[in-house]
């Protein structure tokens, strides 16, 4: 059974169709990289998956369970929508860390807020918060930021902030981790340290959807490549499609990208 099934996703902004029927599947532990020119619908697709946008048509299944059905979405309660959203973690282009919080506090914030809904929260508050902090410290160590655990975002480089953002996304234990151009806001010398962390997540059997413009990285880390063009999947397959594209549109994109 696929970990992620995306079926016939459509999205419009006004009269403009941005997504025109997107279908793909991803097994547990697999990585798919989504590539394509600006305006092809890559980020909109990611935002639909993570509930930041609502598709007008289509369904999304995670681990066999329907987490989105456009036909019945109006009848889903806010509490249920939030529960479904937790299947996905999202790492943004621009980090989006809270400047007033330390590295540790940024990673702990969402789990602590969600913990308040637990029926045993009042009775076991201290133990629950200690467990959240210990888990956060392990994630911070995993992304190589333990030495800066008490620093604030303004004291970190862009690459360090992005590594903290990855730890924060992992803190809610999502089934699927999504990245929206995770290195686009970084200087070239900082890109490598972020890509190294993402590679380590693949080794840890993390299921990932990555929107990226890093073709070499996509080739190296991906089990699947999706090339989007004008709101449709123009070509998809294994990493070898970057070496031997079958569609004229992907060939043209790769040629333009390499110039």
Coordinates of C-alpha atoms in Angstrom, one line a residue:
X1 CA 0.0 0.0 0.0
X2 CA 1.3 3.5 -0.9
X3 CA 2.1 5.9 1.9
X4 CA 0.8 8.8 -0.2
X5 CA -1.7 8.7 -3.0
X6 CA -2.6 11.9 -4.8
X7 CA -5.6 11.6 -7.2
X8 CA -6.9 14.1 -9.8
X9 CA -6.0 17.3 -7.9
X10 CA -7.3 20.5 -9.5
X11 CA -6.7 24.0 -8.2
X12 CA -7.8 27.4 -9.6
X13 CA -7.0 31.0 -8.6
X14 CA -9.9 32.9 -10.0
X15 CA -10.2 31.8 -13.6
X16 CA -6.6 30.6 -13.9
X17 CA -6.2 26.8 -13.6
X18 CA -2.9 26.2 -11.8
X19 CA -3.3 22.4 -11.2
X20 CA -5.1 20.4 -13.9
X21 CA -5.4 16.9 -12.6
X22 CA -2.3 15.7 -10.6
X23 CA -1.9 12.0 -9.9
X24 CA 1.1 10.3 -8.3
X25 CA 1.9 7.7 -5.6
X26 CA 4.8 7.4 -3.1
X27 CA 5.7 4.4 -1.0
X28 CA 6.9 4.6 2.6
X29 CA 10.5 5.7 2.8
X30 CA 10.6 7.0 -0.8
X31 CA 11.6 10.5 -1.9
X32 CA 10.0 12.3 -4.8
X33 CA 11.5 15.5 -6.2
X34 CA 9.2 17.8 -8.0
X35 CA 10.9 20.0 -10.6
X36 CA 9.7 22.5 -13.2
X37 CA 9.8 26.1 -14.2
X38 CA 8.4 28.9 -12.1
X39 CA 4.6 29.0 -12.4
X40 CA 4.3 25.3 -13.3
X41 CA 2.3 24.6 -10.1
X42 CA 4.9 22.9 -7.9
X43 CA 4.5 25.0 -4.8
X44 CA 0.7 25.1 -5.2
X45 CA 0.6 21.3 -5.2
X46 CA 2.7 21.3 -2.0
X47 CA 0.4 23.8 -0.4
X48 CA -2.6 21.7 -1.3
X49 CA -1.1 18.7 0.3
X50 CA -0.3 20.5 3.5
X51 CA -3.7 22.3 3.8
X52 CA -2.4 25.8 3.1
X53 CA -4.6 25.8 0.0
X54 CA -7.7 23.9 -0.7
X55 CA -8.1 22.0 -4.0
X56 CA -11.4 22.2 -5.9
X57 CA -11.3 18.6 -7.0
X58 CA -9.4 15.4 -6.1
X59 CA -8.5 13.2 -3.1
X60 CA -5.4 12.6 -1.0
X61 CA -4.7 9.4 0.9
X62 CA -2.0 8.9 3.5
X63 CA -1.2 5.3 4.6
X64 CA -4.6 4.1 3.1
X65 CA -6.7 6.8 4.9
X66 CA -8.4 9.6 3.1
X67 CA -7.1 12.9 4.5
X68 CA -8.6 15.1 1.8
X69 CA -11.6 14.8 -0.4
X70 CA -12.7 18.0 -2.2
X71 CA -16.2 16.7 -2.6
X72 CA -16.8 16.5 1.2
X73 CA -14.3 19.0 2.5
X74 CA -16.9 21.6 3.5
X75 CA -18.3 19.1 6.1
X76 CA -14.9 18.4 7.8
X77 CA -14.6 20.1 11.2
X78 CA -11.7 22.4 12.0
X79 CA -10.5 19.9 14.6
X80 CA -10.5 17.0 12.1
X81 CA -8.8 19.1 9.4
X82 CA -6.0 19.9 11.9
X83 CA -5.6 16.3 12.8
X84 CA -5.3 15.4 9.1
X85 CA -2.9 18.2 8.5
X86 CA -0.5 16.6 11.1
X87 CA 0.2 13.8 8.6
X88 CA 2.5 16.3 6.8
X89 CA 5.4 18.4 8.0
X90 CA 6.5 21.4 5.9
X91 CA 9.8 23.1 5.6
X92 CA 9.5 26.5 4.0
X93 CA 11.9 28.4 1.7
X94 CA 12.4 31.2 4.2
X95 CA 12.7 29.3 7.4
X96 CA 9.8 31.0 9.2
X97 CA 11.3 30.6 12.7
X98 CA 9.9 32.7 15.5
X99 CA 12.6 35.3 16.2
X100 CA 11.7 35.7 19.9
X101 CA 12.3 32.0 20.6
X102 CA 15.5 30.0 21.0
X103 CA 16.3 27.0 18.8
X104 CA 14.9 24.7 21.5
X105 CA 11.8 26.8 22.0
X106 CA 11.1 26.9 18.2
X107 CA 11.3 23.1 18.0
X108 CA 9.2 22.6 21.1
X109 CA 6.5 25.2 20.5
X110 CA 4.0 23.2 18.3
X111 CA 4.2 19.9 20.3
X112 CA 3.6 21.9 23.5
X113 CA 0.6 23.6 22.1
X114 CA -0.9 20.3 20.8
X115 CA -0.2 18.6 24.1
X116 CA -2.7 20.9 25.8
X117 CA -5.5 18.9 24.0
X118 CA -4.4 15.7 25.6
X119 CA -6.9 14.4 28.2
X120 CA -4.1 13.7 30.6
X121 CA -2.3 17.0 30.2
X122 CA -3.3 18.6 33.5
X123 CA -2.5 15.5 35.5
X124 CA 0.9 14.8 33.8
X125 CA 1.9 18.3 32.6
X126 CA 5.4 18.2 33.9
X127 CA 6.3 14.8 32.5
X128 CA 4.7 15.5 29.1
X129 CA 6.6 18.8 28.7
X130 CA 9.9 17.1 29.8
X131 CA 9.3 14.4 27.2
X132 CA 8.7 17.0 24.5
X133 CA 11.9 18.8 25.4
X134 CA 13.9 15.6 25.3
X135 CA 12.5 14.7 21.9
X136 CA 13.3 18.2 20.6
X137 CA 16.9 17.9 21.9
X138 CA 17.3 14.6 20.0
X139 CA 16.0 16.2 16.8
X140 CA 18.3 19.2 17.2
X141 CA 21.2 16.9 17.6
X142 CA 20.1 15.0 14.5
X143 CA 20.4 18.1 12.4
X144 CA 23.7 19.1 14.0
X145 CA 22.6 22.1 16.0
X146 CA 23.1 21.0 19.6
X147 CA 25.9 23.6 20.1
X148 CA 23.5 26.4 19.2
X149 CA 20.4 25.1 21.1
X150 CA 20.0 28.2 23.2
X151 CA 20.7 30.7 20.4
X152 CA 18.1 32.9 18.7
X153 CA 17.4 32.8 14.9
X154 CA 19.2 36.2 14.4
X155 CA 22.4 34.5 15.8
X156 CA 22.3 31.8 13.1
X157 CA 23.3 31.6 9.5
X158 CA 20.6 30.8 6.9
X159 CA 21.8 27.2 6.6
X160 CA 21.6 26.8 10.4
X161 CA 18.1 28.3 10.5
X162 CA 17.0 25.9 7.8
X163 CA 18.3 23.0 9.8
X164 CA 16.3 24.2 12.8
X165 CA 13.3 24.4 10.6
X166 CA 13.7 20.8 9.6
X167 CA 13.9 19.7 13.2
X168 CA 10.8 21.7 13.9
X169 CA 8.9 20.0 11.1
X170 CA 10.0 16.6 12.4
X171 CA 8.9 17.4 16.0
X172 CA 5.3 16.5 15.2
X173 CA 6.4 13.1 13.8
X174 CA 4.7 13.6 10.4
X175 CA 4.2 10.6 8.1
X176 CA 5.4 12.7 5.1
X177 CA 7.9 15.6 5.2
X178 CA 7.6 18.2 2.5
X179 CA 10.2 20.7 1.4
X180 CA 9.4 23.9 -0.7
X181 CA 12.7 24.9 -2.4
X182 CA 14.7 24.3 0.9
X183 CA 17.9 25.8 -0.4
X184 CA 16.6 28.7 -2.6
X185 CA 17.1 31.3 0.1
X186 CA 20.7 30.2 0.9
X187 CA 24.1 31.2 -0.4
X188 CA 25.8 28.4 -2.3
X189 CA 28.2 27.6 0.4
X190 CA 25.4 27.0 2.9
X191 CA 23.3 24.8 0.6
X192 CA 25.5 21.7 1.1
X193 CA 24.9 21.5 4.9
X194 CA 21.1 21.5 4.4
X195 CA 21.2 18.9 1.6
X196 CA 23.4 16.8 3.9
X197 CA 20.7 16.8 6.5
X198 CA 18.0 15.8 3.9
X199 CA 20.2 13.0 2.7
X200 CA 20.4 11.7 6.3
X201 CA 16.6 11.7 6.6
X202 CA 16.4 9.5 3.6
X203 CA 18.8 7.1 5.2
X204 CA 16.4 7.2 8.2
X205 CA 13.5 5.9 6.1
X206 CA 11.7 9.3 6.0
X207 CA 9.0 9.7 3.2
X208 CA 9.6 13.1 1.5
X209 CA 8.2 15.3 -1.2
X210 CA 10.8 17.9 -2.3
X211 CA 10.1 20.8 -4.6
X212 CA 13.6 21.7 -5.7
X213 CA 15.7 23.4 -8.4
X214 CA 18.8 21.4 -7.4
X215 CA 19.0 18.9 -10.3
X216 CA 22.1 17.1 -9.1
X217 CA 20.6 16.6 -5.6
X218 CA 17.3 15.5 -7.0
X219 CA 19.1 12.9 -9.2
X220 CA 21.1 11.7 -6.2
X221 CA 18.4 11.5 -3.5
X222 CA 15.2 10.8 -5.3
X223 CA 13.4 7.5 -5.9
X224 CA 11.0 9.3 -8.2
X225 CA 11.1 12.6 -10.2
X226 CA 8.0 14.5 -11.2
X227 CA 8.4 17.2 -13.9
X228 CA 5.5 19.7 -13.9
X229 CA 4.7 22.0 -16.7
X230 CA 1.7 24.3 -17.0
X231 CA -0.2 22.6 -14.2
X232 CA 0.2 19.0 -15.3
X233 CA 2.7 16.3 -14.8
X234 CA 4.5 16.3 -18.1
X235 CA 6.8 13.4 -17.2
X236 CA 7.6 11.2 -14.2
X237 CA 9.8 8.3 -13.5
X238 CA 13.0 7.3 -11.8
X239 CA 16.0 9.7 -11.5
X240 CA 17.2 8.5 -14.9
X241 CA 14.6 10.7 -16.6
X242 CA 17.0 13.6 -15.9
X243 CA 19.6 11.8 -18.1
X244 CA 17.3 10.5 -20.8
X245 CA 14.1 12.6 -20.8
X246 CA 11.3 11.3 -23.1
X247 CA 9.2 14.5 -23.4
X248 CA 10.2 17.5 -25.4
X249 CA 9.1 19.7 -22.6
X250 CA 11.4 18.1 -20.0
X251 CA 14.3 18.2 -22.6
X252 CA 13.7 21.9 -23.1
X253 CA 13.5 22.6 -19.4
X254 CA 16.8 20.8 -18.6
X255 CA 18.5 22.5 -21.5
X256 CA 17.4 25.9 -20.3
X257 CA 18.3 25.1 -16.8
X258 CA 21.8 24.1 -17.7
X259 CA 22.6 27.3 -19.5

